[in-house]
Short mmCIF file of C-alpha atoms in Angstrom, two decimals:
data_model
loop_
_atom_site.label_atom_id
_atom_site.label_comp_id
_atom_site.label_asym_id
_atom_site.label_seq_id
_atom_site.Cartn_x
_atom_site.Cartn_y
_atom_site.Cartn_z
CA MET C 29 34.99 23.58 14.39
CA SER C 30 34.44 26.74 12.42
CA SER C 31 34.98 30.47 12.57
CA PRO C 32 32.12 32.89 13.34
CA LEU C 33 31.45 33.05 9.62
CA GLY C 34 29.89 29.60 9.74
CA HIS C 35 30.57 26.08 8.53
CA ASN C 36 31.92 27.25 5.18
CA PHE C 37 35.21 28.15 6.84
CA ILE C 38 36.75 25.15 8.56
CA GLY C 39 39.92 25.15 10.68
CA GLY C 40 40.25 28.93 10.92
CA GLN C 41 41.20 31.06 13.91
CA ARG C 42 39.74 29.56 17.04
CA SER C 43 40.52 28.60 20.59
CA ALA C 44 40.64 24.89 21.27
CA LEU C 45 42.23 23.04 24.17
CA GLY C 46 45.09 20.86 22.97
CA ALA C 47 44.93 22.12 19.39
CA ILE C 48 48.21 22.44 17.48
CA GLN C 49 48.89 26.14 17.02
CA LEU C 50 50.37 27.48 13.78
CA HIS C 51 51.88 30.89 13.12
CA SER C 52 52.19 33.04 10.04
CA LEU C 53 55.65 34.60 9.63
CA ASP C 54 57.06 37.88 8.40
CA ALA C 55 58.92 36.86 5.21
CA THR C 56 61.68 39.43 5.75
CA THR C 57 62.42 39.05 9.47
CA GLY C 58 61.14 35.52 10.10
CA GLU C 59 59.23 36.76 13.15
CA ALA C 60 55.76 35.46 13.94
CA LEU C 61 52.90 37.74 12.93
CA PRO C 62 50.07 38.33 15.41
CA HIS C 63 47.90 35.77 13.64
CA ALA C 64 47.39 32.40 15.31
CA PHE C 65 45.95 29.44 13.45
CA PHE C 66 45.20 25.88 14.42
CA GLN C 67 45.89 22.57 12.77
CA ALA C 68 42.71 21.16 11.30
CA THR C 69 41.81 17.70 12.51
CA GLU C 70 40.90 14.79 10.29
CA ALA C 71 37.35 15.11 11.58
CA GLU C 72 37.24 18.73 10.42
CA VAL C 73 38.49 17.77 6.97
CA ASP C 74 35.79 15.11 6.87
CA SER C 75 33.23 17.71 7.89
CA ALA C 76 34.37 20.05 5.11
CA ALA C 77 34.20 17.25 2.53
CA LYS C 78 30.72 16.21 3.63
CA ALA C 79 29.53 19.81 3.50
CA ALA C 80 30.93 20.17 -0.01
CA ALA C 81 29.30 16.93 -1.11
CA ALA C 82 25.95 18.09 0.27
CA ALA C 83 26.33 21.41 -1.54
CA TYR C 84 27.31 19.81 -4.86
CA PRO C 85 23.89 18.75 -6.26
CA LEU C 86 22.41 22.09 -5.22
CA TYR C 87 25.25 24.19 -6.57
CA ARG C 88 25.75 22.43 -9.91
CA ASN C 89 22.04 22.67 -10.65
CA LEU C 90 21.97 26.42 -10.12
CA SER C 91 21.66 28.36 -13.33
CA ALA C 92 24.87 29.57 -14.93
CA GLU C 93 23.68 33.12 -14.23
CA ARG C 94 23.42 32.43 -10.49
CA ARG C 95 26.92 30.99 -10.38
CA ALA C 96 28.16 33.96 -12.41
CA GLU C 97 26.64 36.31 -9.83
CA PHE C 98 28.59 34.44 -7.14
CA LEU C 99 31.86 34.84 -9.02
CA ASP C 100 31.19 38.53 -9.62
CA ALA C 101 30.46 38.96 -5.92
CA ILE C 102 33.78 37.30 -5.03
CA ALA C 103 35.54 39.72 -7.40
CA ASP C 104 33.83 42.68 -5.74
CA GLU C 105 34.84 41.46 -2.28
CA LEU C 106 38.45 40.98 -3.37
CA ASP C 107 38.60 44.46 -4.88
CA ALA C 108 37.24 45.89 -1.63
CA LEU C 109 40.13 44.49 0.45
CA GLY C 110 41.95 47.63 1.53
CA ASP C 111 45.45 48.89 2.14
CA ASP C 112 45.73 46.97 5.40
CA PHE C 113 45.24 43.76 3.43
CA VAL C 114 47.92 44.72 0.91
CA ALA C 115 50.30 45.52 3.79
CA LEU C 116 49.60 42.12 5.35
CA VAL C 117 50.34 40.24 2.12
CA CYS C 118 53.56 42.22 1.71
CA ARG C 119 54.71 41.22 5.19
CA GLU C 120 53.93 37.55 4.64
CA THR C 121 55.52 37.28 1.18
CA ALA C 122 58.12 40.10 0.92
CA LEU C 123 56.49 41.04 -2.38
CA PRO C 124 56.13 44.77 -3.13
CA SER C 125 52.76 46.49 -2.77
CA GLY C 126 52.55 47.23 -6.50
CA ARG C 127 52.87 43.53 -7.27
CA ILE C 128 50.17 42.66 -4.71
CA GLN C 129 47.78 45.29 -6.02
CA GLY C 130 48.31 44.03 -9.56
CA GLU C 131 47.83 40.43 -8.48
CA ARG C 132 44.64 41.32 -6.62
CA GLY C 133 43.33 42.83 -9.86
CA ARG C 134 44.30 39.72 -11.77
CA THR C 135 42.56 37.52 -9.19
CA SER C 136 39.29 39.45 -9.26
CA GLY C 137 39.62 39.67 -13.05
CA GLN C 138 39.80 35.87 -13.26
CA MET C 139 36.54 35.61 -11.35
CA ARG C 140 34.82 38.06 -13.67
CA LEU C 141 36.23 36.30 -16.73
CA PHE C 142 34.77 32.96 -15.61
CA ALA C 143 31.48 34.70 -14.90
CA LYS C 144 31.56 35.77 -18.54
CA VAL C 145 32.24 32.16 -19.57
CA LEU C 146 29.17 31.04 -17.64
CA ARG C 147 26.98 33.65 -19.28
CA ARG C 148 28.38 32.75 -22.71
CA GLY C 149 27.30 29.12 -22.28
CA ASP C 150 29.83 27.33 -24.49
CA PHE C 151 31.20 25.47 -21.44
CA TYR C 152 28.10 23.25 -21.60
CA GLY C 153 29.43 21.65 -24.79
CA ALA C 154 25.81 20.97 -25.79
CA ARG C 155 25.36 18.31 -28.50
CA ILE C 156 22.06 16.98 -29.77
CA ASP C 157 21.40 14.05 -32.09
CA ARG C 158 17.66 13.84 -32.55
CA ALA C 159 15.85 10.55 -32.87
CA LEU C 160 15.65 8.83 -36.26
CA PRO C 161 12.77 6.39 -35.71
CA GLU C 162 12.55 5.44 -39.39
CA ARG C 163 16.25 4.64 -39.81
CA VAL C 164 16.97 1.09 -41.03
CA PRO C 165 18.09 -1.41 -40.11
CA LEU C 166 17.92 0.15 -36.61
CA PRO C 167 16.29 3.39 -35.48
CA ARG C 168 18.35 5.96 -33.58
CA PRO C 169 17.17 7.13 -30.15
CA ASP C 170 17.22 10.79 -29.12
CA LEU C 171 20.68 11.51 -27.64
CA ARG C 172 21.72 14.75 -25.94
CA GLN C 173 25.02 15.57 -24.27
CA TYR C 174 26.16 18.35 -21.97
CA ARG C 175 28.79 18.79 -19.28
CA ILE C 176 28.45 19.00 -15.51
CA GLY C 177 30.88 19.66 -12.68
CA VAL C 178 32.76 16.58 -11.48
CA GLY C 179 32.03 17.18 -7.78
CA PRO C 180 33.92 18.60 -4.78
CA VAL C 181 37.43 19.77 -5.66
CA ALA C 182 40.44 20.11 -3.36
CA VAL C 183 42.69 23.06 -4.24
CA PHE C 184 46.26 23.54 -3.05
CA GLY C 185 47.45 27.14 -3.10
CA ALA C 186 50.87 28.16 -4.44
CA SER C 187 53.53 30.05 -2.49
CA ASN C 188 54.67 32.31 -5.33
CA PHE C 189 51.25 33.78 -6.15
CA PRO C 190 49.50 34.37 -2.81
CA LEU C 191 46.38 35.63 -4.58
CA ALA C 192 46.20 34.59 -8.25
CA PHE C 193 47.21 30.94 -7.68
CA SER C 194 46.03 30.49 -4.14
CA THR C 195 42.80 30.63 -2.11
CA ALA C 196 40.69 32.37 -4.76
CA GLY C 197 43.04 31.74 -7.66
CA GLY C 198 42.55 30.17 -11.05
CA ASP C 199 41.87 26.63 -9.80
CA THR C 200 39.21 27.84 -7.38
CA ALA C 201 37.64 30.17 -9.95
CA SER C 202 37.45 27.52 -12.68
CA ALA C 203 36.14 24.82 -10.33
CA LEU C 204 33.44 27.10 -8.92
CA ALA C 205 32.52 28.14 -12.45
CA GLY C 206 32.14 24.49 -13.40
CA GLY C 207 29.66 23.87 -10.60
CA CYS C 208 32.10 22.25 -8.17
CA PRO C 209 32.30 23.13 -4.47
CA VAL C 210 35.89 23.85 -3.40
CA ILE C 211 37.94 23.03 -0.32
CA VAL C 212 41.23 24.96 -0.18
CA LYS C 213 44.29 23.78 1.69
CA ALA C 214 45.77 27.08 2.87
CA HIS C 215 49.45 27.52 1.98
CA SER C 216 51.59 27.60 5.11
CA SER C 217 53.66 30.56 3.88
CA HIS C 218 50.74 33.00 3.77
CA MET C 219 48.02 31.75 6.11
CA ALA C 220 46.87 35.22 7.21
CA THR C 221 46.47 36.26 3.58
CA ALA C 222 44.58 33.05 2.85
CA GLU C 223 42.21 33.68 5.75
CA ARG C 224 41.35 37.20 4.59
CA VAL C 225 40.68 35.98 1.06
CA ALA C 226 38.60 33.04 2.31
CA GLU C 227 36.50 35.42 4.37
CA ALA C 228 35.88 37.46 1.21
CA VAL C 229 34.73 34.35 -0.68
CA ILE C 230 32.39 33.38 2.14
CA ARG C 231 30.90 36.87 2.32
CA ALA C 232 30.21 36.60 -1.42
CA ALA C 233 28.60 33.17 -0.95
CA GLU C 234 26.33 34.52 1.77
CA ARG C 235 25.41 37.63 -0.22
CA THR C 236 24.38 35.58 -3.25
CA GLY C 237 22.63 32.78 -1.37
CA MET C 238 24.99 29.95 -2.29
CA PRO C 239 24.49 26.60 -0.56
CA GLN C 240 26.39 26.10 2.68
CA GLY C 241 29.58 24.13 2.06
CA VAL C 242 30.22 25.53 -1.43
CA PHE C 243 33.59 26.83 -0.20
CA SER C 244 35.79 26.04 2.78
CA MET C 245 39.43 26.17 3.78
CA VAL C 246 41.60 24.13 6.13
CA PHE C 247 44.99 24.85 7.68
CA GLY C 248 47.90 22.67 8.73
CA ASN C 249 50.23 19.84 7.88
CA GLY C 250 48.85 16.48 6.80
CA VAL C 251 45.48 17.89 5.80
CA GLY C 252 46.39 17.62 2.12
CA GLU C 253 46.65 13.84 2.32
CA TRP C 254 43.33 13.63 4.14
CA LEU C 255 41.72 15.74 1.45
CA VAL C 256 43.09 13.82 -1.53
CA LYS C 257 42.21 10.47 0.00
CA HIS C 258 38.72 11.49 1.10
CA PRO C 259 36.18 9.49 -0.92
CA LEU C 260 33.95 12.54 -1.49
CA ILE C 261 36.67 14.58 -3.20
CA GLN C 262 36.45 14.13 -6.98
CA ALA C 263 39.41 16.13 -8.34
CA VAL C 264 42.48 18.04 -7.20
CA GLY C 265 44.06 21.28 -8.38
CA PHE C 266 47.69 21.84 -7.36
CA THR C 267 50.47 24.31 -8.10
CA GLY C 268 53.86 23.57 -6.60
CA SER C 269 56.87 21.31 -6.72
CA LEU C 270 57.36 18.20 -8.83
CA ARG C 271 57.81 16.17 -5.68
CA GLY C 272 54.57 17.47 -4.18
CA GLY C 273 52.58 17.01 -7.37
CA ASN C 274 53.83 13.47 -7.86
CA ALA C 275 52.97 12.58 -4.26
CA LEU C 276 49.41 13.84 -4.64
CA SER C 277 49.01 12.09 -7.99
CA LYS C 278 50.16 8.82 -6.44
CA MET C 279 47.70 9.16 -3.56
CA ALA C 280 44.85 9.93 -5.95
CA ALA C 281 45.70 7.01 -8.24
CA GLU C 282 45.82 4.55 -5.34
CA ARG C 283 42.36 5.42 -4.01
CA PRO C 284 39.62 2.78 -4.34
CA GLN C 285 38.09 5.31 -6.74
CA PRO C 286 41.02 7.06 -8.48
CA ILE C 287 40.53 10.74 -9.23
CA PRO C 288 42.36 13.20 -11.51
CA VAL C 289 45.05 15.52 -10.15
CA PHE C 290 45.70 18.60 -12.24
CA ALA C 291 49.15 19.56 -11.03
CA GLU C 292 51.35 22.34 -12.39
CA MET C 293 54.80 21.34 -11.19
CA SER C 294 58.16 21.95 -12.83
CA SER C 295 59.48 23.75 -15.89
CA ILE C 296 62.79 25.24 -17.03
CA ASN C 297 61.24 27.15 -19.96
CA PRO C 298 64.09 27.10 -22.51
CA VAL C 299 64.90 30.19 -24.57
CA PHE C 300 66.46 29.69 -28.03
CA VAL C 301 68.40 32.68 -29.36
CA LEU C 302 69.19 32.69 -33.09
CA PRO C 303 72.28 34.33 -34.67
CA ASP C 304 70.69 37.08 -36.79
CA ALA C 305 68.72 38.38 -33.82
CA LEU C 306 71.88 38.47 -31.70
CA ARG C 307 73.73 40.23 -34.49
CA SER C 308 71.12 42.99 -34.75
CA ARG C 309 70.02 43.40 -31.12
CA GLY C 310 72.08 41.12 -28.89
CA GLU C 311 72.73 43.69 -26.16
CA ARG C 312 69.03 44.50 -25.87
CA ILE C 313 68.14 40.81 -25.73
CA ALA C 314 70.67 40.31 -22.93
CA ALA C 315 69.13 43.15 -20.92
CA GLU C 316 65.57 41.94 -21.48
CA LEU C 317 66.41 38.33 -20.73
CA SER C 318 68.23 39.16 -17.50
CA GLY C 319 65.18 41.16 -16.45
CA SER C 320 62.95 38.17 -17.12
CA VAL C 321 65.25 35.81 -15.19
CA THR C 322 65.30 38.04 -12.11
CA LEU C 323 61.71 39.32 -12.26
CA GLY C 324 60.02 38.64 -8.94
CA CYS C 325 63.28 37.12 -7.66
CA GLY C 326 62.94 34.39 -10.28
CA GLN C 327 59.96 32.91 -8.44
CA PHE C 328 57.70 32.43 -11.46
CA CYS C 329 56.86 29.02 -12.88
CA THR C 330 57.66 30.48 -16.32
CA ASN C 331 61.11 31.72 -15.30
CA PRO C 332 63.59 31.14 -18.21
CA GLY C 333 65.98 28.59 -16.73
CA LEU C 334 67.85 27.59 -19.89
CA VAL C 335 69.26 29.70 -22.73
CA ILE C 336 70.37 27.82 -25.85
CA GLY C 337 72.26 29.25 -28.81
CA LEU C 338 74.38 28.22 -31.80
CA ARG C 339 78.15 28.57 -31.59
CA SER C 340 79.14 31.87 -33.18
CA ALA C 341 80.93 35.11 -32.44
CA GLU C 342 77.52 36.69 -31.88
CA PHE C 343 76.58 34.11 -29.26
CA SER C 344 79.91 34.49 -27.45
CA LEU C 345 79.41 38.26 -27.29
CA PHE C 346 75.84 37.77 -26.12
CA VAL C 347 76.99 35.54 -23.25
CA GLU C 348 79.41 38.28 -22.18
CA GLN C 349 76.63 40.85 -22.32
CA LEU C 350 74.26 38.59 -20.38
CA SER C 351 76.97 38.02 -17.75
CA ALA C 352 77.40 41.77 -17.32
CA GLN C 353 73.66 42.25 -16.99
CA MET C 354 73.35 39.50 -14.38
CA ASN C 355 76.24 40.98 -12.39
CA ASP C 356 74.34 44.26 -12.27
CA GLN C 357 71.17 42.68 -10.85
CA HIS C 358 70.45 43.24 -7.16
CA PRO C 359 69.75 40.52 -4.58
CA GLN C 360 66.12 40.14 -3.54
CA THR C 361 64.17 38.66 -0.65
CA MET C 362 62.44 35.40 -1.46
CA LEU C 363 58.93 34.40 -0.44
CA ASN C 364 60.02 32.50 2.65
CA SER C 365 63.05 30.91 4.29
CA GLY C 366 62.26 27.53 2.78
CA ALA C 367 62.43 28.96 -0.74
CA LEU C 368 65.81 30.53 0.03
CA VAL C 369 67.18 27.23 1.40
CA SER C 370 65.94 25.40 -1.70
CA TYR C 371 67.53 28.01 -3.97
CA GLY C 372 70.84 27.64 -2.15
CA LYS C 373 70.79 23.87 -2.61
CA GLY C 374 70.06 24.25 -6.31
CA LEU C 375 73.06 26.56 -6.69
CA GLU C 376 75.25 24.10 -4.78
CA HIS C 377 74.34 21.35 -7.24
CA LEU C 378 75.29 23.59 -10.16
CA HIS C 379 78.56 24.70 -8.57
CA GLY C 380 79.45 21.11 -7.75
CA HIS C 381 78.96 19.65 -11.25
CA ALA C 382 82.03 19.15 -13.42
CA GLY C 383 80.12 20.02 -16.58
CA VAL C 384 78.93 23.40 -15.31
CA ARG C 385 80.85 26.68 -15.06
CA HIS C 386 79.83 29.74 -13.08
CA LEU C 387 79.76 32.92 -15.19
CA ALA C 388 78.24 35.71 -13.12
CA GLY C 389 76.73 36.58 -9.76
CA GLN C 390 77.94 37.19 -6.23
CA PRO C 391 78.33 34.22 -3.85
CA GLN C 392 75.05 33.21 -2.29
CA GLN C 393 74.94 34.34 1.33
CA GLY C 394 72.71 36.13 3.82
CA LYS C 395 68.92 36.32 3.72
CA GLN C 396 68.53 37.39 0.08
CA ALA C 397 68.84 35.50 -3.19
CA GLN C 398 71.79 36.50 -5.38
CA PRO C 399 71.16 36.38 -9.17
CA GLN C 400 73.42 33.84 -10.90
CA LEU C 401 74.44 32.78 -14.41
CA PHE C 402 76.00 29.44 -15.33
CA LYS C 403 77.17 27.75 -18.50
CA ALA C 404 76.72 24.00 -18.98
CA ASP C 405 78.26 21.70 -21.53
CA ILE C 406 75.67 20.55 -24.05
CA SER C 407 76.61 16.94 -23.35
CA LEU C 408 74.58 17.18 -20.14
CA LEU C 409 71.47 17.76 -22.20
CA LEU C 410 72.38 15.20 -24.85
CA ASN C 411 73.02 12.53 -22.20
CA GLY C 412 69.91 13.27 -20.17
CA ASP C 413 71.71 14.56 -17.08
CA GLU C 414 69.15 15.17 -14.35
CA LEU C 415 70.78 18.45 -13.35
CA LEU C 416 69.54 20.29 -16.42
CA GLN C 417 66.03 18.91 -16.03
CA GLU C 418 65.58 20.23 -12.49
CA GLU C 419 64.04 23.64 -11.98
CA VAL C 420 66.11 25.99 -9.80
CA PHE C 421 63.42 28.15 -8.23
CA GLY C 422 65.05 31.55 -8.08
CA PRO C 423 66.92 34.22 -10.08
CA THR C 424 69.30 32.03 -12.06
CA THR C 425 69.65 30.63 -15.56
CA ILE C 426 72.01 28.35 -17.50
CA VAL C 427 73.54 29.00 -20.92
CA ILE C 428 74.20 26.16 -23.39
CA GLU C 429 76.05 26.39 -26.70
CA ALA C 430 75.23 24.00 -29.56
CA GLU C 431 77.93 23.17 -32.12
CA ASP C 432 75.51 23.38 -35.06
CA GLU C 433 71.89 22.78 -35.98
CA THR C 434 72.34 19.01 -35.97
CA GLN C 435 73.44 19.18 -32.36
CA LEU C 436 70.65 21.64 -31.61
CA ARG C 437 68.10 19.13 -32.91
CA ALA C 438 69.60 16.44 -30.71
CA ALA C 439 69.58 18.72 -27.68
CA LEU C 440 65.93 19.52 -28.23
CA GLY C 441 65.20 15.82 -28.02
CA GLY C 442 66.80 15.77 -24.57
CA LEU C 443 64.36 18.30 -23.13
CA ARG C 444 61.44 17.09 -21.08
CA GLY C 445 57.97 18.63 -21.10
CA GLN C 446 57.79 22.34 -20.33
CA LEU C 447 55.24 25.06 -19.76
CA THR C 448 56.85 27.36 -22.31
CA ALA C 449 59.59 27.64 -24.90
CA THR C 450 60.80 30.87 -26.48
CA VAL C 451 62.50 31.49 -29.81
CA ILE C 452 64.15 34.86 -30.44
CA GLY C 453 65.02 35.52 -34.07
CA GLU C 454 64.58 37.71 -37.11
CA ALA C 455 61.71 37.06 -39.50
CA ASP C 456 63.76 35.18 -42.12
CA GLU C 457 65.57 32.95 -39.65
CA LEU C 458 62.32 32.11 -37.86
CA THR C 459 61.01 30.90 -41.21
CA ALA C 460 64.21 28.93 -41.77
CA HIS C 461 63.83 27.37 -38.32
CA GLY C 462 60.27 26.22 -38.88
CA TRP C 463 61.38 22.74 -37.83
CA LEU C 464 62.28 24.13 -34.38
CA LEU C 465 58.96 25.91 -33.95
CA ASP C 466 57.10 22.77 -34.97
CA ALA C 467 59.13 20.47 -32.72
CA LEU C 468 58.63 22.73 -29.71
CA GLN C 469 54.86 22.32 -29.98
CA GLU C 470 55.40 18.68 -29.05
CA LYS C 471 57.38 19.68 -25.94
CA VAL C 472 55.53 22.62 -24.42
CA GLY C 473 52.16 24.22 -23.77
CA ARG C 474 53.06 27.69 -25.09
CA VAL C 475 55.59 28.71 -27.75
CA LEU C 476 56.66 32.37 -27.74
CA LEU C 477 58.35 34.25 -30.55
CA ASN C 478 60.43 37.33 -29.70
CA GLY C 479 59.05 37.69 -26.19
CA TYR C 480 59.79 36.40 -22.71
CA PRO C 481 57.86 33.71 -20.84
CA THR C 482 57.37 35.57 -17.56
CA GLY C 483 53.92 37.12 -17.63
CA VAL C 484 50.89 34.94 -18.27
CA GLU C 485 47.83 36.64 -19.75
CA VAL C 486 44.49 35.45 -18.37
CA CYS C 487 42.31 35.06 -21.46
CA ASP C 488 40.52 32.56 -23.67
CA ALA C 489 43.55 31.55 -25.76
CA MET C 490 46.12 31.10 -22.97
CA VAL C 491 47.62 27.68 -22.22
CA HIS C 492 49.50 27.36 -18.95
CA GLY C 493 50.25 23.67 -19.04
CA GLY C 494 52.39 21.21 -20.92
CA PRO C 495 53.67 17.64 -21.06
CA TYR C 496 54.99 15.99 -17.90
CA PRO C 497 56.78 17.08 -15.72
CA ALA C 498 55.44 20.57 -16.41
CA THR C 499 52.00 19.25 -15.51
CA SER C 500 50.42 15.94 -14.58
CA ASP C 501 47.95 16.19 -17.48
CA SER C 502 49.01 18.02 -20.64
CA ARG C 503 45.42 18.23 -21.90
CA GLY C 504 44.56 21.03 -19.49
CA THR C 505 45.59 24.54 -18.52
CA SER C 506 45.57 26.24 -15.14
CA VAL C 507 45.31 29.75 -16.63
CA GLY C 508 42.70 30.96 -19.09
CA THR C 509 39.07 30.04 -19.61
CA LEU C 510 39.89 26.54 -20.87
CA ALA C 511 40.82 25.76 -17.24
CA ILE C 512 37.15 25.04 -16.57
CA ASP C 513 37.41 21.89 -18.74
CA ARG C 514 39.44 20.14 -16.03
CA PHE C 515 36.47 20.12 -13.68
CA LEU C 516 33.70 19.15 -16.09
CA ARG C 517 32.61 15.77 -17.43
CA PRO C 518 30.16 14.89 -20.23
CA VAL C 519 26.80 13.27 -19.56
CA CYS C 520 24.52 11.85 -22.25
CA LEU C 521 20.74 11.87 -21.76
CA GLN C 522 18.78 9.39 -23.91
CA ASN C 523 15.08 9.53 -24.76
CA TYR C 524 14.34 12.32 -22.26
CA ALA C 525 11.07 14.20 -22.53
CA ASP C 526 11.78 17.86 -23.28
CA ALA C 527 10.43 18.98 -19.90
CA LEU C 528 12.96 16.75 -18.12
CA LEU C 529 15.97 18.10 -19.99
CA PRO C 530 18.25 20.77 -18.56
CA PRO C 531 17.77 24.15 -20.28
CA ALA C 532 21.00 23.71 -22.26
CA LEU C 533 19.47 20.75 -24.11
CA GLN C 534 15.83 21.75 -24.42
CA ASN C 535 14.33 22.13 -27.89
CA ALA C 536 13.52 25.80 -27.43
CA ASN C 537 17.14 26.59 -26.46
CA PRO C 538 16.03 29.00 -23.72
CA LEU C 539 19.66 29.89 -22.96
CA GLY C 540 20.27 31.01 -26.54
CA ILE C 541 23.57 29.13 -26.69
CA ARG C 542 25.37 27.68 -29.69
CA ARG C 543 24.83 23.91 -29.93
CA LEU C 544 25.82 21.05 -32.22
CA VAL C 545 22.47 19.77 -33.54
CA ASP C 546 22.50 16.80 -35.91
CA GLY C 547 26.07 17.67 -36.87
CA GLU C 548 25.45 21.39 -37.50
CA LEU C 549 26.33 24.29 -35.20
CA THR C 550 23.34 26.51 -34.51
CA ASP C 551 21.88 28.76 -31.83
CA ARG C 552 18.32 28.28 -33.10
CA ALA C 553 15.52 26.41 -31.40
CA ILE C 554 14.75 22.97 -32.82
#
């Protein structure tokens, strides 16, 4: 069944005898908000998938300009969501209004950025090798390649970014840009927010004449498994826990037709602090780092969860300064009660380990998360202890001291794949530690110098990905324009008459895009 907006919006608010009712909660009080939702049935998920599959050939064959108009319309609808919407998101997530307003701008900005990608045309990846009929011993046929959307995509929203990584977030924007209809599984921690955003997307689809079924959303438990296993779904975008991402990847791999899962899952984002930098500005680094650790109550996937330095008087003083800064940080409300429970369990594991010592922070209690600082023996990293590989989702970090650079090299080898790694140092010592900068490129998706990993710019050059377990596929990114690559696949057309070719591959190059023609890049007609 669908809402009054039509079949694009499946499993929304409705009245149905015997349906399982779901409630959105106030993140601060835990009380139910006056928004009732209903568990989608397997039949409704099937209906959404079939609608998306029917929309796919129509949608992917629309011109890039038409799809860009759709994305721009979504952006306009998101920007038009008023103060009542911001207040609703604040109640569901406990995030401040300034953060929500900024995230709304980022979300609409992502849509407009992908509209720009569509108009630019490089996403086609157009390649042309013209026929060589006189070539000996064998002639070459005319071969032309471009990229098309993979098909209907299931998107799982994230709890920590109710807008930018959720219903109309980066996965949805990049999949729609690629020509793929999208079915969103609404996140249970902000269902009312998800509904308002979904309504905005559907209004944009109707305004721009998109095919019915190009976007839909379902609510409830168990619907994710139905989506991933549905034979018409061709790819999955997910942001969440390692456990959740692994479960979805396993389901997708075990299908009769396996499909890719692009999951952003777990990262501890190590920060390496070098002696000269600590000597010249250690107190400032401590203040900035503590701010990064506690920003947004530590609920960012790029939160710095590990701080590694070389044994020295400067590092010892820095740890004291960092401890003082963490003691001065205030407790904050987390996104939901489940996040707070998970944070508490992570702290218990740290407190209970013989190789870990607590340095700063008030005891965890009540309904808010207390910032914490720990110090772990480097042997845990050298010996592959699971504790230091597990992300603690919240405002905490762990300090590790390496005996010397030999031990630092060994410790680096003990790190698993990460989204980011940061090196803080002076110019000369960064040059001297070129080996570290080079080695980190093999471990992470983004290496930062003299900055902090929290804060991910949405642009062409950004990589928000990394080797497992940071993501399920290190070749992609979930932020930035390269994210569209996850939902495209190449197709080669051989011996096609020019009139049968898509515009991206026609001789006249009506789109005016840059193409690889007989091994040379050109935007000219051929």
